[in-house]
Coordinates of C-alpha atoms and ligand atoms in Angstrom, one line a residue:
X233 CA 45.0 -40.2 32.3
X234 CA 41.9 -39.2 33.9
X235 CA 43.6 -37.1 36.4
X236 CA 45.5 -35.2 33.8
X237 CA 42.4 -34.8 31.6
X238 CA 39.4 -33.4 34.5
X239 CA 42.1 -30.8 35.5
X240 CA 42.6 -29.1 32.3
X241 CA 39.0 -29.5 31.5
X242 CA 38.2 -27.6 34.5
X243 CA 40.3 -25.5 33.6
X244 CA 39.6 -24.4 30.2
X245 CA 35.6 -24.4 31.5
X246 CA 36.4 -21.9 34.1
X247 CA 38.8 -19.7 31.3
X248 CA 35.5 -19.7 28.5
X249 CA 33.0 -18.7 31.0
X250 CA 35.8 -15.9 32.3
X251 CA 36.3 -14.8 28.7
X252 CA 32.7 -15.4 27.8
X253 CA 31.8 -12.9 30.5
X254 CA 34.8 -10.4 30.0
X255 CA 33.5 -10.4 26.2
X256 CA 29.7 -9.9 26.7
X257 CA 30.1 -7.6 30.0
X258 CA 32.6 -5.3 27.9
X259 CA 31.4 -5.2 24.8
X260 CA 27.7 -6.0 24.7
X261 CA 26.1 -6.2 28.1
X262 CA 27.4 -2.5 29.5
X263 CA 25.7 -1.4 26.4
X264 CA 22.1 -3.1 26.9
X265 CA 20.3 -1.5 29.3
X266 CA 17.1 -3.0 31.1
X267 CA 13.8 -1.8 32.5
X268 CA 10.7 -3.6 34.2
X269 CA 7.2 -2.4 33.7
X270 CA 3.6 -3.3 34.3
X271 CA 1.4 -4.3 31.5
X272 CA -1.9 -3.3 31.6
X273 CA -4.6 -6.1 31.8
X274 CA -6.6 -7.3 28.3
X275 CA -9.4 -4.8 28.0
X276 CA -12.6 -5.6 26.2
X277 CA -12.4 -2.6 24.0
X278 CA -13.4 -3.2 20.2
X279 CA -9.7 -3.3 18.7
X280 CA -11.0 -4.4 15.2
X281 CA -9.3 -2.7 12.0
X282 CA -11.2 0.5 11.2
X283 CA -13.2 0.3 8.0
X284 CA -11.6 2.6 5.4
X285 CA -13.2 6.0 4.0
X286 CA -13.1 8.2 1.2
X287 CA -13.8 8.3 -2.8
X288 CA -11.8 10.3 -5.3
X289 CA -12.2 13.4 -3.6
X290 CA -9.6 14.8 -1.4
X291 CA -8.8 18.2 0.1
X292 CA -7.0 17.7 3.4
X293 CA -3.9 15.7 4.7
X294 CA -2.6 15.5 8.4
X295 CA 0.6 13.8 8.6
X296 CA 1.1 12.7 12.3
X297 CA 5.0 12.2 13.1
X298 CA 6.0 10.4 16.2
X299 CA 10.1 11.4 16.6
X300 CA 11.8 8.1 17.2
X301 CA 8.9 6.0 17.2
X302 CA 9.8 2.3 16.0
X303 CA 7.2 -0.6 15.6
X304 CA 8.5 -1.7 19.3
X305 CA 7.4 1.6 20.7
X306 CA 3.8 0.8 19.5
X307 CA 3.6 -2.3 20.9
X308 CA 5.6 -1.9 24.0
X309 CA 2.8 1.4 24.5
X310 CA 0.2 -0.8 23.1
X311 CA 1.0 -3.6 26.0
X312 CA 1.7 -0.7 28.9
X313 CA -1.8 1.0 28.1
X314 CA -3.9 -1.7 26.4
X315 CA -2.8 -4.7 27.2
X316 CA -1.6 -7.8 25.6
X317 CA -5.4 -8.0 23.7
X318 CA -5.0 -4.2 23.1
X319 CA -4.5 -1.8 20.2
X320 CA -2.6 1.8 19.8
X321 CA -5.4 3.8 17.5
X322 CA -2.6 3.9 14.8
X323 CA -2.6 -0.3 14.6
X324 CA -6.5 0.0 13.5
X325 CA -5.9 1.9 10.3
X326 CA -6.6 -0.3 7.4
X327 CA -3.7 0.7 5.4
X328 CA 0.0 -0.2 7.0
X329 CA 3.2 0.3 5.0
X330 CA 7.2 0.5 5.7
X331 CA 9.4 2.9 5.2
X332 CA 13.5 3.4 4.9
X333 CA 14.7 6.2 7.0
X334 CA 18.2 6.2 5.6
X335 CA 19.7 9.6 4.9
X336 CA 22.1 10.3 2.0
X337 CA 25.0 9.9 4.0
X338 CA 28.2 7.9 5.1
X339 CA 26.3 7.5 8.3
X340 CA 23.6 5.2 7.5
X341 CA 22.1 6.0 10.3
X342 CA 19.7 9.6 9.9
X343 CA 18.9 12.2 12.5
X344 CA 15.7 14.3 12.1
X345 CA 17.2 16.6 10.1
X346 CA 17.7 14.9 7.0
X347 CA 14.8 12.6 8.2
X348 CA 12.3 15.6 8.2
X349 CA 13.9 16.8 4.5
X350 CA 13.2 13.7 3.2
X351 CA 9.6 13.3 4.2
X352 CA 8.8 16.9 3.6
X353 CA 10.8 17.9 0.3
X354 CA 10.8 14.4 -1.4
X355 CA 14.4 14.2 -1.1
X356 CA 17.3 12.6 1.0
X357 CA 19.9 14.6 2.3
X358 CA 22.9 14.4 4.7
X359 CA 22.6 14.1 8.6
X360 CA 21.7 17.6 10.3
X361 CA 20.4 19.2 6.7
X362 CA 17.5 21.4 6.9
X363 CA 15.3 21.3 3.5
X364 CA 18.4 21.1 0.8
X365 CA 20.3 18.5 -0.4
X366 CA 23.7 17.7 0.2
X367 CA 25.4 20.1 -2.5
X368 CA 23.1 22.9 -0.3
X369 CA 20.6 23.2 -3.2
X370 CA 17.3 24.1 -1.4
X371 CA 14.0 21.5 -2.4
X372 CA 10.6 22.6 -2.1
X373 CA 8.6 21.1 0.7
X374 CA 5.2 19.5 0.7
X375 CA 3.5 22.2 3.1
X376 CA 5.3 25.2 0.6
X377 CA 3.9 23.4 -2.2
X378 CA 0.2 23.0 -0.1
X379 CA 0.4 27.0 0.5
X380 CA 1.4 28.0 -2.9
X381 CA -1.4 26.0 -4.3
X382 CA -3.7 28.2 -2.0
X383 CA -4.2 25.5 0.9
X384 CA -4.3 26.3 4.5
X385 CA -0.7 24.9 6.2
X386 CA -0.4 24.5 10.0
X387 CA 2.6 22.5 12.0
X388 CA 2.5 21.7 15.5
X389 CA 5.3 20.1 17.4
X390 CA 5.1 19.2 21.4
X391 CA 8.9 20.1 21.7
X392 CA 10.4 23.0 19.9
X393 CA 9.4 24.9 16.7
X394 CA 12.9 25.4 15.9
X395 CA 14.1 22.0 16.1
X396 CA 14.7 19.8 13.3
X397 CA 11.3 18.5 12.2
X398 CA 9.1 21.7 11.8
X399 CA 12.2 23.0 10.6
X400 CA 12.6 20.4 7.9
X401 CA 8.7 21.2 6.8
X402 CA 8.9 24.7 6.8
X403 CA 12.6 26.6 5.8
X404 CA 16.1 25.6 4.6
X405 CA 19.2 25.7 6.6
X406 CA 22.7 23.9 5.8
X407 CA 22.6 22.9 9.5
X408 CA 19.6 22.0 12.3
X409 CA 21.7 23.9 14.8
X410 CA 21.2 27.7 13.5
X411 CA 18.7 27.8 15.6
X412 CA 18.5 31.5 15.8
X413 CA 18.3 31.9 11.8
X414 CA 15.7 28.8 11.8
X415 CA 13.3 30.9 14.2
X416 CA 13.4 33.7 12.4
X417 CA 12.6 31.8 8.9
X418 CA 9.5 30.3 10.5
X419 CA 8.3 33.1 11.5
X420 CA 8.2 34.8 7.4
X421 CA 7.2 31.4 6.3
X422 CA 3.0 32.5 6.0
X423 CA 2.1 29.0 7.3
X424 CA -1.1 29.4 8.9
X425 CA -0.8 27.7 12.5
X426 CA 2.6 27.2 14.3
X427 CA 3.1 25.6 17.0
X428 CA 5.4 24.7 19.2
X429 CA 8.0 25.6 22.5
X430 CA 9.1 29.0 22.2
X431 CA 13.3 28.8 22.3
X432 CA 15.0 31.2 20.3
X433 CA 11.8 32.8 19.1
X434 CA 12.3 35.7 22.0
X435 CA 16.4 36.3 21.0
X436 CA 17.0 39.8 19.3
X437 CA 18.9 39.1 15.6
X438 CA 21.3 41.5 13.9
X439 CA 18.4 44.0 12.8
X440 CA 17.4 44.2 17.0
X441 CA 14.3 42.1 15.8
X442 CA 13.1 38.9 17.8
X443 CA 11.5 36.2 15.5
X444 CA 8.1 36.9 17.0
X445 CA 8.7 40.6 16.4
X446 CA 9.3 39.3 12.6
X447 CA 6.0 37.4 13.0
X448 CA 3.8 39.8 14.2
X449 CA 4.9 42.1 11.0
X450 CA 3.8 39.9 8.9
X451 CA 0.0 39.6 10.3
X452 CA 0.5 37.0 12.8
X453 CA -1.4 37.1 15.9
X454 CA 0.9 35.3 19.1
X455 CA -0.5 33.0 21.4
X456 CA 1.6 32.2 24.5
X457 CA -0.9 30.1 27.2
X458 CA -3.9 27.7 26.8
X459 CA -6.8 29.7 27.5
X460 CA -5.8 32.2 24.5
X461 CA -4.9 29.0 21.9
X462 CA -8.4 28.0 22.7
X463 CA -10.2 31.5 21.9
X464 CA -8.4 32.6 19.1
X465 CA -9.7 32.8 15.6
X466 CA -7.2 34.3 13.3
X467 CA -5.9 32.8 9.7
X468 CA -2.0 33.3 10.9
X469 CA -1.0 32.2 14.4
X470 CA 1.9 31.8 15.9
X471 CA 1.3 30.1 19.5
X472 CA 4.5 29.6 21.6
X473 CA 3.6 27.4 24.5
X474 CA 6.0 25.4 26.9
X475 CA 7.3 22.1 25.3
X476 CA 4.4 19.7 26.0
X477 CA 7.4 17.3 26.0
X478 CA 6.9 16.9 29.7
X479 CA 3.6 15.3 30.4
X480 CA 4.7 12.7 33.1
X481 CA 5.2 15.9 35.5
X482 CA 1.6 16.5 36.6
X483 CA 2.5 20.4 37.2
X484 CA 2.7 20.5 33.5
X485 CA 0.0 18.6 32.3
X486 CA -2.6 20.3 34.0
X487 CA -1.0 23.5 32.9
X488 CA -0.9 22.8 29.1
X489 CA -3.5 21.8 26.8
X490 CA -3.4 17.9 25.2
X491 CA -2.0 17.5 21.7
X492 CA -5.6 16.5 20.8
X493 CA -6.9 19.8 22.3
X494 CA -4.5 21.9 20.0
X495 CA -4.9 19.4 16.8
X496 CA -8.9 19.7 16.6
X497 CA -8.4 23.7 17.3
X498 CA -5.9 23.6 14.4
X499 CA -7.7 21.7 12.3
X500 CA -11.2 23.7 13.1
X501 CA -9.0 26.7 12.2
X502 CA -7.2 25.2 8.9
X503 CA -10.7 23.9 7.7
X504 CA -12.1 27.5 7.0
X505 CA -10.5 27.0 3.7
X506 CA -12.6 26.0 1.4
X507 CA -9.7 24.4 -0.9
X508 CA -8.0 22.1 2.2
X509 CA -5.5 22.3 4.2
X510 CA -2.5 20.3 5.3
X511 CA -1.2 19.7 9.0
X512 CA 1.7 18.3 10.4
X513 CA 1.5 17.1 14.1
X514 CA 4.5 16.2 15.7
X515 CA 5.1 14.2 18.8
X516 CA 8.5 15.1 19.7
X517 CA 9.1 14.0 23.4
X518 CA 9.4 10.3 22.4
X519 CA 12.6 10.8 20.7
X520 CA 14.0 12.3 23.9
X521 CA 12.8 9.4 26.3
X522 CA 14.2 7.4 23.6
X523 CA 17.4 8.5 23.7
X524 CA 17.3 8.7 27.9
X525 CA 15.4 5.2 27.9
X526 CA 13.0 6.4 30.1
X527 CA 9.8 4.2 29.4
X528 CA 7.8 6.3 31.8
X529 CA 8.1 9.3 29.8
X530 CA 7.3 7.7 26.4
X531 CA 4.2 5.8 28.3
X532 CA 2.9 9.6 28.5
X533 CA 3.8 10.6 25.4
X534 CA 2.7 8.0 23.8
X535 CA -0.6 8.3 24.8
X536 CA -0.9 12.0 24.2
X537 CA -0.1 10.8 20.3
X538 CA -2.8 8.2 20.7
X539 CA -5.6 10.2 21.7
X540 CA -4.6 13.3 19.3
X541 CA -4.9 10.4 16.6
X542 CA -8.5 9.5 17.9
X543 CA -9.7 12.9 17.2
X544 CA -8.2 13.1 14.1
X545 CA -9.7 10.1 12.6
X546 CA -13.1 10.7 14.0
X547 CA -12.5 14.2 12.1
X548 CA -11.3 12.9 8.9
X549 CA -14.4 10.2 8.5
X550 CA -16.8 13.1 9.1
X551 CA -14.9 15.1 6.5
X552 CA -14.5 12.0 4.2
X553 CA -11.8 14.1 2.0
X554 CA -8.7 13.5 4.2
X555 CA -6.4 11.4 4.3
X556 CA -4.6 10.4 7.5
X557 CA -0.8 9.2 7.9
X558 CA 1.0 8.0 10.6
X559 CA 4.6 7.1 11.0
X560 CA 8.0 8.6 12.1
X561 CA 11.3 9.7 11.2
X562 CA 13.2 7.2 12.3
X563 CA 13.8 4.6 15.0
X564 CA 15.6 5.4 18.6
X565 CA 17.2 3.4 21.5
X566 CA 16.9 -0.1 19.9
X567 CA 13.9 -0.7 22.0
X568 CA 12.8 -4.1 22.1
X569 CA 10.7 -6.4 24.5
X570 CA 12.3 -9.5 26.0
X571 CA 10.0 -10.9 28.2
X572 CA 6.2 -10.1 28.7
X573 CA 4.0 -12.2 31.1
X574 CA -0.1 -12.5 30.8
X575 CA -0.7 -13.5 34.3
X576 CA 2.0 -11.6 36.0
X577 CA 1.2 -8.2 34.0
X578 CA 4.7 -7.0 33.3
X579 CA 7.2 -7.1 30.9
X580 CA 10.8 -6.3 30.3
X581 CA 12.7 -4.3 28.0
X582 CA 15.8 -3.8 26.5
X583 CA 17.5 -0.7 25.2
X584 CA 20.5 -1.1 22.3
X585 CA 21.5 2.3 22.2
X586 CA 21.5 5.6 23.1
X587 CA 20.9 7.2 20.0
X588 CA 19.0 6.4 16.5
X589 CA 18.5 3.0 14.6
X590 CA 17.8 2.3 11.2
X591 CA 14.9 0.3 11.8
X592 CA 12.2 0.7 8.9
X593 CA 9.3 2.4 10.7
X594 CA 5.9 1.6 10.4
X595 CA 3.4 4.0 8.3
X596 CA -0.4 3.8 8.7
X597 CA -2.9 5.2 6.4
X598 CA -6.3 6.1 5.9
X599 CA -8.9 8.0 4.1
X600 CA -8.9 8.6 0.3
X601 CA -6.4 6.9 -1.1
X602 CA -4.5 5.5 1.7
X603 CA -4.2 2.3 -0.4
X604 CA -1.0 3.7 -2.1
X605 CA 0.8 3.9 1.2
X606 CA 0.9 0.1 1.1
X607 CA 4.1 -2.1 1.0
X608 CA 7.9 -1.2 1.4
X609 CA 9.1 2.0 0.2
X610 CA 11.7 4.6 0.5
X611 CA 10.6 7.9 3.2
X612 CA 10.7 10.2 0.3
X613 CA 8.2 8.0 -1.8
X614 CA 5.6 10.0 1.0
X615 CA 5.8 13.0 0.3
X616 CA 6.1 12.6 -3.6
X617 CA 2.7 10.2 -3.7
X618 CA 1.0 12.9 -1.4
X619 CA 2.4 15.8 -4.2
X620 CA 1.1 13.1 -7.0
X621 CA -2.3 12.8 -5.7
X622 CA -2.8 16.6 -5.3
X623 CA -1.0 17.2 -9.2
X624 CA 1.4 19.4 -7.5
X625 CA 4.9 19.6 -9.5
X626 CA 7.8 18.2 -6.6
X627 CA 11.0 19.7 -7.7
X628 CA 13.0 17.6 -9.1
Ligands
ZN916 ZN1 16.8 11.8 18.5

């Protein structure tokens, strides 16, 4: 019997192991992708939770968006930077909630198109939607609501100012991809300080106008390299400056100024106004590391966004009458950590995909009242408490 039985039981070992590896190789392990890094060494930093600030009195919000930034970005950056022992600025707020990035679509699954109209207008839409809903009926957005109130508005954005998340803050389009009519909308929108890589904002439209031509009609003065950013003082900039997307290149990064550079110049700028202001800062070169899983690049990035948070904070406590938030549109790559070793200082990661996830994403707060930004909440819930505590009317 014996012999009968160890043959076939060889046999069917050898034909699950085959089909075990056909199965995982073909439909799960081509699609994981790996990556080895260092981990910096525990530093003796003080990582304890910030104290919180701020009464009843509020004037200013800065809303800090990290594209594609999931809570395993964080802490992979946190371990890369900081250390096992270590803290990303963001993790020291006092204040952390969740939110759903879902858009109002069959995909459930958003892009930062609908991802931006939801954070800025209060309202979900479908994938690639530009500040309307689904049915194309345009929403009012948080900044337009800010500047018609009489605030100071300002967006910056490391990668393009066209692209889908200033875009999403600042016009309406039925699609992220009419770039050329999305340049030229920025540039009559009256928000004070733009920012961002200048793509399509030198292409001549229909009338023979370029966007910055449109700009520079209606008052605003355009900035195109560091040293001018940094000496201007005008109420209505437009400041076109390569894509600070690319910070791992050292030819760039001496060439450019830091996000925290541009965000303290913005803010100085915004603050003039008596009444407030609000800011968005976006940290856009994450996403595309994301989606090229290139953990290098995001280290940078990452890092850029970490310090330009600093600054902010140590502004807003000064101030005391702003409130801080930090979170993202949406998840990308399916990053995770698999392995991470103390001793040995490295780690290893794993990539799911290539494109977006709908991981909830963190969001920190703090400053007066942060508290509401607690627990687990839809991405649209932002925008309407930020509306709520400054009695503007959100459309409906
Ligand atoms: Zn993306």
């Amino acid at each position: 019997m014996n012999k009968v039985i160890l043959p076939i039981s060889l046999l069917s070992l050898v034909f699950t192991f085959t089909l075990q590896y056909y199965v995982l190789s073909a439909d799960y392990l081509n699609q994981i992708k790996f990556d080895s890094i260092a981990i910096a060494k525990t530093s003796e930093a003080d990582y304890s939770t910030l104290p919180n600030f701020g009464g009843t009195e509020i004037r200013n919000v800065i809303l800090v968006l990290g594209d594609g930034v999931g809570l395993n970005h964080i802490l992979a950056s946190r371990l890369i930077l900081y250390g096992p022992d270590g803290r990303m600025y963001c993790e020291r707020f006092p204040v952390i909630g969740h939110s759903n990035t879902a858009p109002l679509d069959e995909n459930y699954i958003t892009d930062s198109g609908a991802a931006a109209t939801a954070l800025a207008t209060g309202h979900k839409t479908a994938r690639a939607m530009i500040g309307m809903t689904p049915d194309s009926i345009p929403k009012t957005s948080i900044i337009e609501l800010f500047r018609d109130a009489g605030y100071s508005t300002g967006i910056i954005s490391t990668g393009q100012l066209c692209d889908a998340t200033p875009a999403g803050f600042s016009v309406k389009s039925p699609s992220r991809k009419l770039k050329e009519q999305i340049a030229r909308d920025i540039s009559n929108t009256n928000i004070n300080f733009l920012m961002g890589a200048s793509e399509f904002f030198y292409k001549k439209g229909n009338d023979s106008k370029t966007p910055v031509e449109i700009a520079q009609s209606r008052g605003y003065s355009i900035v195109t390299n560091k040293a001018e950013l940094m000496n201007i003082n005008s109420n209505k900039i437009l400041a076109l400056i390569d894509s600070m997307n690319f910070l791992k290149d050292v030819y760039y990064r001496d060439k450019l100024p830091t996000l925290a550079e541009v965000t303290i110049k913005a803010i100085e700028l915004l603050n003039q106004n008596k009444k407030g202001f609000f800011l968005l800062v976006e940290e856009d070169g994450t996403d595309d590391y994301s989606h090229s899983h290139d953990i290098s690049g995001i280290r940078e990035q990452m890092k850029q966004m970490d310090e330009a948070i600093k600054v902010i904070v140590d502004f807003a406590r000064k101030d005391g009458k702003t409130l801080v938030i930090v979170t993202s549109d949406h998840e990308t790559g399916g990053l995770n950590i698999i392995e991470a070793n103390r001793s040995k200082s490295f780690m290893k990661i794993a990539w799911a995909t290539g494109d977006h996830t709908p991981q909830p994403v963190p969001v920190y707060s703090i400053g007066p009242y942060s508290q509401h930004f607690s627990g687990f909440y839809e991405n649209t819930f932002i925008p309407r408490k930020i509306a709520e505590i400054f009695n503007f009317q959100h459309s409906k």
